[in-house]
Coordinates of C-alpha atoms and ligand atoms in Angstrom, one line a residue:
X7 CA -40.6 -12.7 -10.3
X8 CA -41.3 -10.4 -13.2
X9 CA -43.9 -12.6 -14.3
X10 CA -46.0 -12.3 -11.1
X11 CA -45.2 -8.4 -10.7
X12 CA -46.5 -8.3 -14.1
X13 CA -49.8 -10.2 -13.3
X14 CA -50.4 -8.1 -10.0
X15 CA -49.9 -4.9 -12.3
X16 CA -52.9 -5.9 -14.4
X17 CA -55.2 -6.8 -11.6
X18 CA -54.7 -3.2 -10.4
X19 CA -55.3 -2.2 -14.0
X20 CA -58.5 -3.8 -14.6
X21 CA -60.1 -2.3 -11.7
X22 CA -60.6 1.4 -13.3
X23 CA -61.7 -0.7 -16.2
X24 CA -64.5 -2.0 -14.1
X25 CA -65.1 1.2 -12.6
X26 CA -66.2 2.8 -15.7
X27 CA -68.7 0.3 -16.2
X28 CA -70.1 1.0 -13.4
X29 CA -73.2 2.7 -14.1
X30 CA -74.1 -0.2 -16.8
X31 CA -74.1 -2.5 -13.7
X32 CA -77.1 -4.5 -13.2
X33 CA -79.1 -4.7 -9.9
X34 CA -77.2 -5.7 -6.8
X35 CA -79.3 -9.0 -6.8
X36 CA -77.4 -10.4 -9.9
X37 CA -74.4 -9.3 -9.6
X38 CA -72.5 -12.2 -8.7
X39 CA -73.1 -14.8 -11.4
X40 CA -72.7 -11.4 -14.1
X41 CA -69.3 -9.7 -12.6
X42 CA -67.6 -13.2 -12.9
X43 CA -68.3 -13.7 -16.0
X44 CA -67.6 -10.1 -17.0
X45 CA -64.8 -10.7 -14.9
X46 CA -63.2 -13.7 -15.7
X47 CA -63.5 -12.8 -20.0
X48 CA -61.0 -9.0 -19.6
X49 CA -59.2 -11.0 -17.1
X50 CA -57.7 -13.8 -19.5
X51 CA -57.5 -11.3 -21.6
X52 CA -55.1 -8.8 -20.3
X53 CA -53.4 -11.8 -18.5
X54 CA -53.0 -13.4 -22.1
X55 CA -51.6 -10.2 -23.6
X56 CA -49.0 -9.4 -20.8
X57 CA -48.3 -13.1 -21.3
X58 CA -47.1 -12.5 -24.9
X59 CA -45.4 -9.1 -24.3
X60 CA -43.4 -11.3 -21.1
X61 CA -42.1 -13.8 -24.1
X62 CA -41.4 -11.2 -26.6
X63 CA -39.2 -9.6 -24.0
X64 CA -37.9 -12.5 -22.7
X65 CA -36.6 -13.6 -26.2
X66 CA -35.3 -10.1 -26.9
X67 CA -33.3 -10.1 -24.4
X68 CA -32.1 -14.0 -25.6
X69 CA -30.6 -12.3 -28.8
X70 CA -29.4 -9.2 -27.4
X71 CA -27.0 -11.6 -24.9
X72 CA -25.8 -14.0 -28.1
X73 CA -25.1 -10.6 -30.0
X74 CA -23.3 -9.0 -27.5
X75 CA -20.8 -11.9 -26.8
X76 CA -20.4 -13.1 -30.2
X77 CA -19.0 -9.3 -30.5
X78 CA -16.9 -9.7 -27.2
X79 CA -15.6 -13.6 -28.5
X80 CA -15.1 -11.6 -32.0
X81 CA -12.9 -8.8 -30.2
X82 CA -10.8 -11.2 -28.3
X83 CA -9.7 -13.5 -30.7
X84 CA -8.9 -10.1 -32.6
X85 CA -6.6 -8.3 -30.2
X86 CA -5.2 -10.9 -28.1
X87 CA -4.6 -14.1 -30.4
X88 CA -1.5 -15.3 -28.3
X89 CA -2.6 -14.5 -24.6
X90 CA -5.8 -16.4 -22.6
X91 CA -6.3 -14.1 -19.9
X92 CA -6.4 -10.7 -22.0
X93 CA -9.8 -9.5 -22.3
X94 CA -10.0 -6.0 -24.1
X95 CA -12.9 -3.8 -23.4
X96 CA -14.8 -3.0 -26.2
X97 CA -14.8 0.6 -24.8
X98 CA -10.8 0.6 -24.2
X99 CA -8.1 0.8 -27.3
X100 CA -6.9 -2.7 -27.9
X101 CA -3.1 -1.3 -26.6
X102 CA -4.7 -1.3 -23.1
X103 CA -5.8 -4.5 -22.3
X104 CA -8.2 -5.4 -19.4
X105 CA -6.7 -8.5 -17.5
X106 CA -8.9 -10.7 -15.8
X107 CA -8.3 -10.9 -12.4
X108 CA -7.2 -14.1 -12.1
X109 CA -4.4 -14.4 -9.8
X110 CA -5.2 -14.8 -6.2
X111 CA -3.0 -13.7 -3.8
X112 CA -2.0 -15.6 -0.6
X113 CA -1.9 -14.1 3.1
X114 CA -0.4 -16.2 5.9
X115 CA -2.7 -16.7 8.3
X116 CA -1.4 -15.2 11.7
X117 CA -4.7 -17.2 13.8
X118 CA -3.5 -15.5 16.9
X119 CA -0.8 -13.4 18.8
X120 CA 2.2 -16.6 19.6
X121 CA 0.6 -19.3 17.6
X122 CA 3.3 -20.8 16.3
X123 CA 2.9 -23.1 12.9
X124 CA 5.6 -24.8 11.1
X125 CA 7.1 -24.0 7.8
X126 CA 9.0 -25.8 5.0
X127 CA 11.4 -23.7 3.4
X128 CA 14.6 -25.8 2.8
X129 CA 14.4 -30.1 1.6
X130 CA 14.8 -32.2 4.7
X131 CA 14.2 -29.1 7.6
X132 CA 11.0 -27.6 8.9
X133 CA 11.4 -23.8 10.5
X134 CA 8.7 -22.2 13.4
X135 CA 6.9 -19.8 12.7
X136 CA 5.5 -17.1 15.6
X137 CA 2.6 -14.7 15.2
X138 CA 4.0 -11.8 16.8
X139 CA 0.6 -9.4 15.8
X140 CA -2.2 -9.4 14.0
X141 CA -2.1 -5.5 13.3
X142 CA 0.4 -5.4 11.7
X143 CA 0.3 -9.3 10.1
X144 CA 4.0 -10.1 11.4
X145 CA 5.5 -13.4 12.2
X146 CA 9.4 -14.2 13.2
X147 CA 10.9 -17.3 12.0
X148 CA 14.3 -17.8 14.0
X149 CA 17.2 -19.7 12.2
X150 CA 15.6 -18.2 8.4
X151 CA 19.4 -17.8 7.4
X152 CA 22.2 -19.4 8.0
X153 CA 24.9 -18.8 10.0
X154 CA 27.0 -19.0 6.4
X155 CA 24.2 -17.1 4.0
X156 CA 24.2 -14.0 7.1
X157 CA 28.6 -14.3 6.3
X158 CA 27.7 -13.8 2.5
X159 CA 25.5 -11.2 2.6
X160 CA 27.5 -9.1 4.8
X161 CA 30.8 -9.4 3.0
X162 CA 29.0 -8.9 -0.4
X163 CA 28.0 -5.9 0.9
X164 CA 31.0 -4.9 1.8
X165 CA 32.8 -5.5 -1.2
X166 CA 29.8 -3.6 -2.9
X167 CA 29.7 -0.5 -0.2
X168 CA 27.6 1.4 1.7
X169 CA 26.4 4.7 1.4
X170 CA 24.9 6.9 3.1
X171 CA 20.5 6.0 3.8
X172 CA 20.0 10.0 4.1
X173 CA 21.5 12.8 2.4
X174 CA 22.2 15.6 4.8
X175 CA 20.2 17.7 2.3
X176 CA 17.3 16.9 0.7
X177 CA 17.3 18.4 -2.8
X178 CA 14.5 19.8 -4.7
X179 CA 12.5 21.3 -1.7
X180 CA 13.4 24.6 -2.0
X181 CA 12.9 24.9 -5.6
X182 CA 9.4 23.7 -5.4
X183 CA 8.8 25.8 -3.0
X184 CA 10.3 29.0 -4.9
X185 CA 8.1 27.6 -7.8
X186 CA 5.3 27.4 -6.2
X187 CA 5.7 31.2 -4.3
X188 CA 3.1 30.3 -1.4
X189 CA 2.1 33.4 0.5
X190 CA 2.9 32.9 4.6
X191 CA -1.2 32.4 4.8
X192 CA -1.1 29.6 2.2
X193 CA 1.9 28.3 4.2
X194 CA 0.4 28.3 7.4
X195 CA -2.7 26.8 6.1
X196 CA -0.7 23.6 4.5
X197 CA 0.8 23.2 7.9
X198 CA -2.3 23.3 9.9
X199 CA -3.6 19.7 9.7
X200 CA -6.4 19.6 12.4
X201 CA -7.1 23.7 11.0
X202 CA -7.9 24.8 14.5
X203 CA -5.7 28.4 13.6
X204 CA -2.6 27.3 15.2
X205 CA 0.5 25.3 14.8
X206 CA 1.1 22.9 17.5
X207 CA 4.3 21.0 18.3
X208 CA 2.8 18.4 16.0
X209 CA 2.4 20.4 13.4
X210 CA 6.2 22.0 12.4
X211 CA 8.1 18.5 13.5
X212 CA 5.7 16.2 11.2
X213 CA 6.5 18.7 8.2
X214 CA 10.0 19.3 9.0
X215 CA 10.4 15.6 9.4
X216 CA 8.9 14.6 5.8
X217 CA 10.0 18.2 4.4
X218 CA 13.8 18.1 5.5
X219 CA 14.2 14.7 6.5
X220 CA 15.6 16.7 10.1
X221 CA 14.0 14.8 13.4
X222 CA 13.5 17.9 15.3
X223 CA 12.3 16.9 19.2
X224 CA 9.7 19.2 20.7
X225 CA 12.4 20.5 23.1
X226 CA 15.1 21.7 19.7
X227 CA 11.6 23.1 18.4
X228 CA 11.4 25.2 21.9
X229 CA 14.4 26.0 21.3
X230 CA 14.6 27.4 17.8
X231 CA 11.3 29.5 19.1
X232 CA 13.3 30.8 21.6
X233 CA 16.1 31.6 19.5
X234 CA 13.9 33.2 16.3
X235 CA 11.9 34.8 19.0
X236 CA 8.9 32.9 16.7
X237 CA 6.7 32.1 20.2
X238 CA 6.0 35.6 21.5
X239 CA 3.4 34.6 23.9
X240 CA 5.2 31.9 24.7
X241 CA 2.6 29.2 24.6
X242 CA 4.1 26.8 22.5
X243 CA 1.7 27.4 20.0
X244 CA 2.1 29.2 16.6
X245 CA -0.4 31.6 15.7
X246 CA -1.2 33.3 12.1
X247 CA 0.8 36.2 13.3
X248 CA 3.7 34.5 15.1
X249 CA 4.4 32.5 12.2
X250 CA 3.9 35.5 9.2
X251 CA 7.2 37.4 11.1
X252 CA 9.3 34.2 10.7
X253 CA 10.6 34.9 7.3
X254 CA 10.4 32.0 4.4
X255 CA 13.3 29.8 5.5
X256 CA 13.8 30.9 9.3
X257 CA 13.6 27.0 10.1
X258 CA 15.5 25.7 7.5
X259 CA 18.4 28.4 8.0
X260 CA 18.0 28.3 12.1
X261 CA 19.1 24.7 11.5
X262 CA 21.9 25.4 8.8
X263 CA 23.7 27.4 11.2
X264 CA 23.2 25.8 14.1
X265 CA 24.3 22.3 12.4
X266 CA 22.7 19.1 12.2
X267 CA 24.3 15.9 13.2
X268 CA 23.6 12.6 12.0
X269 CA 22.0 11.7 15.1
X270 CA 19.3 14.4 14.1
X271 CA 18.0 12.8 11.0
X272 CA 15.0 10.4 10.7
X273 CA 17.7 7.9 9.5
X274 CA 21.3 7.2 10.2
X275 CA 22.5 4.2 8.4
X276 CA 24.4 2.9 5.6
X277 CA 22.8 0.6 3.1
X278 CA 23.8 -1.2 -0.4
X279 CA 21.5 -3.3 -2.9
X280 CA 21.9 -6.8 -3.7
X281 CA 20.4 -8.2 -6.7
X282 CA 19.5 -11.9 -6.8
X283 CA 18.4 -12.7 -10.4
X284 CA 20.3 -15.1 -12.2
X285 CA 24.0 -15.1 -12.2
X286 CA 24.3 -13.7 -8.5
X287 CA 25.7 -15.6 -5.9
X288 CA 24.1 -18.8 -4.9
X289 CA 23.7 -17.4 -0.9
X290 CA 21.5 -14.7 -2.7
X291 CA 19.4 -17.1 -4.6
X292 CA 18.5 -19.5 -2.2
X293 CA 17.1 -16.3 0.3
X294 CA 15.2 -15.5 -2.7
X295 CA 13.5 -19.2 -2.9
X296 CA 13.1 -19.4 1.1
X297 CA 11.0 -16.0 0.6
X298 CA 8.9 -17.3 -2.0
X299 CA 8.2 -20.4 0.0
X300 CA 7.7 -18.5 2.9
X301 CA 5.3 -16.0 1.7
X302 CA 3.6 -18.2 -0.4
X303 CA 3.5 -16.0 -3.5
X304 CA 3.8 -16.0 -7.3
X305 CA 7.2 -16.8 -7.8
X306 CA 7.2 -14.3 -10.4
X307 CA 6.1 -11.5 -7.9
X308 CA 9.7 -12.3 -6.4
X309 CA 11.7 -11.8 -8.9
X310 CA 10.4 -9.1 -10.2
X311 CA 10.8 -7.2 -7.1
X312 CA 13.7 -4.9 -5.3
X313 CA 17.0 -6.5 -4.6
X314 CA 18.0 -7.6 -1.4
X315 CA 18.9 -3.9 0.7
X316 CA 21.6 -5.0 2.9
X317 CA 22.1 -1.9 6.1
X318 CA 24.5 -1.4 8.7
X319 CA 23.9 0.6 11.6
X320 CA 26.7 2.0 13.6
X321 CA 26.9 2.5 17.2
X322 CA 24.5 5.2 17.8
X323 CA 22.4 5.1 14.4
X324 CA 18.7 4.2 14.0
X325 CA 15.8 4.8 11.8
X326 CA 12.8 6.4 13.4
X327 CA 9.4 5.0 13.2
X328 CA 8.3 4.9 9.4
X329 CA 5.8 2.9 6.7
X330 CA 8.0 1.0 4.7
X331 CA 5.0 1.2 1.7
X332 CA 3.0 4.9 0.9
X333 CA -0.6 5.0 1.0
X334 CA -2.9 4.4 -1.9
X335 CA -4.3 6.9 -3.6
X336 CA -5.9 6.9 -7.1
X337 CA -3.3 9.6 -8.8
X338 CA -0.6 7.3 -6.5
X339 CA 1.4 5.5 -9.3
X340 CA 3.8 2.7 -8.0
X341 CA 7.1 2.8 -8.5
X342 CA 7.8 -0.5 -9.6
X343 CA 5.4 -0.1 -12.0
X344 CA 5.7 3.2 -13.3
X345 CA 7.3 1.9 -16.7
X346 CA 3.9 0.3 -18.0
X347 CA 1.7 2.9 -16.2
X348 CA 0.2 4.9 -19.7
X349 CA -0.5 8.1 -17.9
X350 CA 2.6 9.8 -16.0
X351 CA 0.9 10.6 -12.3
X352 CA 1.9 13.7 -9.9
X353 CA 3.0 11.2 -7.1
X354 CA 4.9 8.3 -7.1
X355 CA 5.4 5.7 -4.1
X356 CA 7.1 2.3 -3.1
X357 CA 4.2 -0.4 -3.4
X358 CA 6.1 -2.6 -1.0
X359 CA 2.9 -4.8 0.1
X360 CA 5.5 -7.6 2.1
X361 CA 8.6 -6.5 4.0
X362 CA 10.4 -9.5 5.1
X363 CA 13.5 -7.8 7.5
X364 CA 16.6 -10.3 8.0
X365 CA 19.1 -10.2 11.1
X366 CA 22.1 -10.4 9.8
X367 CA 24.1 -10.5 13.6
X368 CA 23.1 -10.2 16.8
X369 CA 23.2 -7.0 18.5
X370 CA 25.1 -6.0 21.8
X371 CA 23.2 -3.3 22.8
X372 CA 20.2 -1.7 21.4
X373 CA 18.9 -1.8 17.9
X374 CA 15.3 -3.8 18.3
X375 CA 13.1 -3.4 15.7
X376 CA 10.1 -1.6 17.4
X377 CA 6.3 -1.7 16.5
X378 CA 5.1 1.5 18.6
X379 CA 1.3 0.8 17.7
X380 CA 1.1 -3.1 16.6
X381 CA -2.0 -4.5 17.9
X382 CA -3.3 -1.3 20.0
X383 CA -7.3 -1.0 19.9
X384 CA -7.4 1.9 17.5
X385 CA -4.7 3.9 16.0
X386 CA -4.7 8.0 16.4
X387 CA -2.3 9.6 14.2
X388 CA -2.5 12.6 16.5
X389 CA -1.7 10.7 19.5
X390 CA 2.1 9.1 17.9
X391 CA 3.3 12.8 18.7
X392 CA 2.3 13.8 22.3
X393 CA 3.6 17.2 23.7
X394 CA 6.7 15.7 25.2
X395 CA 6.0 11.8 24.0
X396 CA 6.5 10.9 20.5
X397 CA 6.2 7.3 19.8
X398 CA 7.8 7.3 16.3
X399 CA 11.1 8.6 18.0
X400 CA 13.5 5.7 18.0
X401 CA 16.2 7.3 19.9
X402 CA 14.1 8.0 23.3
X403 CA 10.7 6.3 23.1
X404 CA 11.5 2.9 21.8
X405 CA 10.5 1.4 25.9
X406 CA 7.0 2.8 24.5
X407 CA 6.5 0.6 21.9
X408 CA 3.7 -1.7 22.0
X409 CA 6.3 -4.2 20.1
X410 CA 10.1 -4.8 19.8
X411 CA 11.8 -7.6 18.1
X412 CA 15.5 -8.0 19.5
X413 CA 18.0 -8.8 16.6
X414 CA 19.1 -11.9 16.3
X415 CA 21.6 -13.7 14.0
X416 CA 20.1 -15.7 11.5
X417 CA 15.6 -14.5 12.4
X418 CA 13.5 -13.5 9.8
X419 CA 10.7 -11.2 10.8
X420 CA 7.6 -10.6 8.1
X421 CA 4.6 -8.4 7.9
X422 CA 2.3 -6.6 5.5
X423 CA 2.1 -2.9 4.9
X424 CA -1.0 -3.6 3.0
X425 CA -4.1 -5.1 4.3
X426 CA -6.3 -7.5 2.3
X427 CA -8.8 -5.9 -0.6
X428 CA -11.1 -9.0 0.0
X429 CA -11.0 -10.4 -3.1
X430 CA -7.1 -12.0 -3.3
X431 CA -5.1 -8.3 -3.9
X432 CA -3.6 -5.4 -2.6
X433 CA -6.1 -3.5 -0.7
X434 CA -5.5 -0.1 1.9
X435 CA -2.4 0.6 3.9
X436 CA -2.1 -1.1 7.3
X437 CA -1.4 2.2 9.4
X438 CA -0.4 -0.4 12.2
X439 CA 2.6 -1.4 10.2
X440 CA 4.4 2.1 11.4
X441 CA 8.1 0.4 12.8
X442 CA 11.5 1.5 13.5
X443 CA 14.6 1.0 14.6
X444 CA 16.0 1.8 17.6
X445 CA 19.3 3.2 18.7
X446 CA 22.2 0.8 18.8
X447 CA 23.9 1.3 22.2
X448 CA 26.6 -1.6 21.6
X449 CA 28.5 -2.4 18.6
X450 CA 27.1 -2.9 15.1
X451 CA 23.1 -3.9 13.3
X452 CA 23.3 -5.0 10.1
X453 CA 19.8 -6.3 8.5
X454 CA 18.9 -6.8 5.2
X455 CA 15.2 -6.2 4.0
X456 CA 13.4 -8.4 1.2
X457 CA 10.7 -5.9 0.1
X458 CA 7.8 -7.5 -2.3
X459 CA 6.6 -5.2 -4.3
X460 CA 2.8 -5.3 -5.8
X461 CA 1.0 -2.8 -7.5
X462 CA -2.6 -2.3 -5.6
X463 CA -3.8 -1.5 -9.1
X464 CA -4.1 -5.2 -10.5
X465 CA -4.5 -3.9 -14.2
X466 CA -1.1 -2.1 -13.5
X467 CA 0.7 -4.9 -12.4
X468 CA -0.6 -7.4 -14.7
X469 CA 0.2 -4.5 -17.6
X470 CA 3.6 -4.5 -16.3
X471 CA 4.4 -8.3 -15.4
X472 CA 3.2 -8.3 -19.1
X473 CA 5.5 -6.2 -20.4
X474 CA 8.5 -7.6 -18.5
X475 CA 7.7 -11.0 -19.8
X476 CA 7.3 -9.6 -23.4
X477 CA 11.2 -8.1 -22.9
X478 CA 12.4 -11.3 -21.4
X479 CA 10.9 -13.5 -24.8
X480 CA 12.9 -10.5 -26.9
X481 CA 15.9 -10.8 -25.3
X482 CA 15.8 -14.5 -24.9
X483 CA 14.8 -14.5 -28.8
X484 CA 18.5 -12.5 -29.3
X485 CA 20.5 -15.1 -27.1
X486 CA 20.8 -12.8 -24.3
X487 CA 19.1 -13.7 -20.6
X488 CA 17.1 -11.1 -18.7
X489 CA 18.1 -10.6 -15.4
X490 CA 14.8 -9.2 -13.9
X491 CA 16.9 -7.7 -10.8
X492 CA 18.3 -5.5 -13.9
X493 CA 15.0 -3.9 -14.4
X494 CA 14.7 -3.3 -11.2
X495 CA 17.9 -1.8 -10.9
X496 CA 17.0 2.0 -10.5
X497 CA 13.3 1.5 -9.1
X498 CA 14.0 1.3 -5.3
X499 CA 13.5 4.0 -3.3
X500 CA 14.5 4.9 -0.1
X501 CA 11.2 6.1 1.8
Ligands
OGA17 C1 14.1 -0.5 7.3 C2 13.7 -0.8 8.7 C3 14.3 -1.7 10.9 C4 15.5 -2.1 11.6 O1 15.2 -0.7 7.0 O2 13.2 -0.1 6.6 O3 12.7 -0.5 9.1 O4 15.3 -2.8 12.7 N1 14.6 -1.3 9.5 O5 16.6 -1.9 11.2
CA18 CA1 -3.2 23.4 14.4
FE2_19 FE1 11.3 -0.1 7.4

């Protein structure tokens, strides 16, 4: 390539050459038999010299290569004697190694919407397996646990107990807030997400939602307009100057006073952790192995994720529509992985990339798990929340839902909250894995979710399956055994 580019350059270069010879030219009449052999004497010689200079580079370039990775061979066997997929960057600090990305993550393939492919989980039995969508990747596998293993996990739980899924009162907000003393302007401005100057329904129950954790409807919103007098031109709209004669907390107190019942939050459950390391109950072990199988992951990526979160729902609770997983940022850290992250990051999430939900009992009334966008042709944010319709409502508009999964005893159902990055990992969110669930009309719900925690950042989880593994060959070293479910212990987070 670089050979002929070169050669084409020095045709066009001995033209001027020739050019400035001109006038020495002899008569037109003999010009043929001269030119060529003019012609043919500069030719081999420019061609003979760019010839040279081409093999001068080319064996440059030869010993810059072998120096440069006898350097990189040098620094390996330097800074990572004991490990064969550490490869430090010569630019990095040898305490942050570069891991080669060499594990390739698995994704069930969903083919189609009710293909159904068979799975081997347990010696001697073979389950079915259903595509339910392909936006979100979800499949239900019916008869996942057994009649016996759904006994256990309920009664441990039990014995354990339950608290409360959501506080009445989220703490922290208001201090931030105080901290941060936002004028009503910089307010206003925050809350404004399509910035058209006003605040739609939207607008206040989104932020009151993630801010409070309170599921206002549009109709309590009316009404708290109506009772602050907030909507003077009654509109349903907020302008700049309707909202700056609310004072600071006018919502937040509105709602104090008025009360809010459980039935008002965005979740109303009760919910206990499991761990499943070694040591814990063999019911609790074998769910583990079936979800290894199932998913088809590194075993190690198992274990070293959240316990088992066992919920009951009582007659009348639910959990509105929510991502089990946050989005992925750059100044995002994981949760999971927080311990081996160097830097300490603003924001911290669940990296939950599988949720695998069990049904622990069959439900009377009520209680499906409910998909409101799975598989629609595009998904518009703005649209979940219509003025009177809002799809992530899992009290009213669960009929809405493109999906719902009744509970039943014993079905596993599986998804991803993340979406492939092409190359085996983690990549973006899958905004179509928004689910809920709804009201329980008739008796009890109790699920249990398996949520597998990766970090999208593949030097991050690698750092901190490192680390983990260095702990483990300490303690193991001191007689004692490391129950990863331990380390674990105090990263889950309710989202
Ligand atoms: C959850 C959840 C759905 C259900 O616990 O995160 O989404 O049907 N549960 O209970
Ligand atoms: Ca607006
Ligand atoms: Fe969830």
């Amino acid at each position: 390539m670089s050979d002929n580019q070169e050669t084409s350059d020095a045709e066009e270069d001995i033209t001027p050459a020739g050019s400035a010879t001109l006038p020495l030219r002899p008569p037109c009449d003999r010009l043929p038999c001269h030119k060529s052999s003019v012609c043919s004497r500069s030719y081999f010689v420019v061609v003979m010299v760019f010839f040279h200079v081409y093999i001068i580079n080319v064996i440059l370039l030869l010993f810059y290569v072998h120096y440069n990775s006898g350097q990189e061979d040098a620094n390996r066997s330097r800074d990572a004697p004991s490990s064969n997929h550490q490869r430090p960057e010569s630019r990095r600090p040898p305490s942050k190694p570069e891991f080669l990305r060499d594990v390739s993550l698995t994704r069930v393939e969903g083919i189609r919407v009710g293909h159904v492919q068979k799975v081997s989980l347990v010696p001697g039995k073979v389950h079915e397996m259903r595509t339910l969508s392909m936006k979100p990747l979800l499949f239900e596998i019916p008869g996942f646990l057994s009649e016996d293993e759904c006994r256990v996990v309920m009664q441990l739980a039990q014995l354990k107990g339950l608290i409360e899924s959501q506080l009445m009162v989220q703490d922290g907000q208001e201090e931030l807030a105080k901290e941060l003393n936002l004028s009503p302007e910089e307010i206003f401005n925050l809350l404004d997400i399509n910035q058209d100057g006003q605040l739609q329904l939207h607008e206040i129950l989104t932020h009151s939602r993630v801010r409070d954790g309170i599921w206002l409807t549009p109709e309590n919103l009316r009404e708290i307009y109506a009772g602050l007098k907030a909507d003077k031109d009654g509109n349903g709209l907020l302008s700049l100057e309707e909202f700056r004669l609310l004072s600071n907390d006018a919502f937040q107190r509105f709602l104090l006073q008025r009360g809010v019942k459980r039935s008002q939050l965005v979740r109303n459950s009760r919910h206990t952790w499991l761990y499943q390391g070694k040591g814990a109950h063999q019911a609790l072990q074998d769910i583990k192995t079936k979800v290894t199988r199932l998913t088809r992951l590194p075993p190690a990526l198992v274990d070293l994720s959240e316990p088992l979160q066992v919920v009951r729902y009582e007659e009348g609770g639910h959990y509105h529509a929510h991502h089990d997983s946050g989005p992925v940022y750059p100044e995002t850290a994981c949760t999971h992985t927080r311990l081996a992250a160097n830097t300490s990051t603003p924001f911290e999430t669940s990296c939950r990339y599988i949720t695998v939900l069990f049904y622990l009992n069959s439900v009377e009334g009520g209680g499906e798990t409910a998909f409101p966008v799975a598989d629609n042709r595009t998904y518009d944010e703005v649209s979940l929340i219509q003025n009177d319709v809002d799809l992530l409502d899992t009290r009213r508009n669960c009929d809405k839902s493109n999906l719902r999964v009744k509970p039943t005893k014993g079905t596993a159902v599986f998804w991803y909250n993340y979406l492939s990055d092409g190359r085996g990992w983690v990549g973006e969110q899958d905004e179509y894995a928004l689910h809920g669930g709804c009201v329980v009309t008739h008796g009890t719900k109790w699920v249990a979710n398996k949520w597998i925690n990766i970090d999208p950042d593949y030097q991050r989880q690698a750092r901190y399956q490192q680390l983990v593994s260095q702990q483990s060959e300490d303690e193991d070293d001191e007689g004692l055994t490391l129950n990863p479910d331990i380390q674990s212990s105090n990263i889950h987070q309710d989202l």
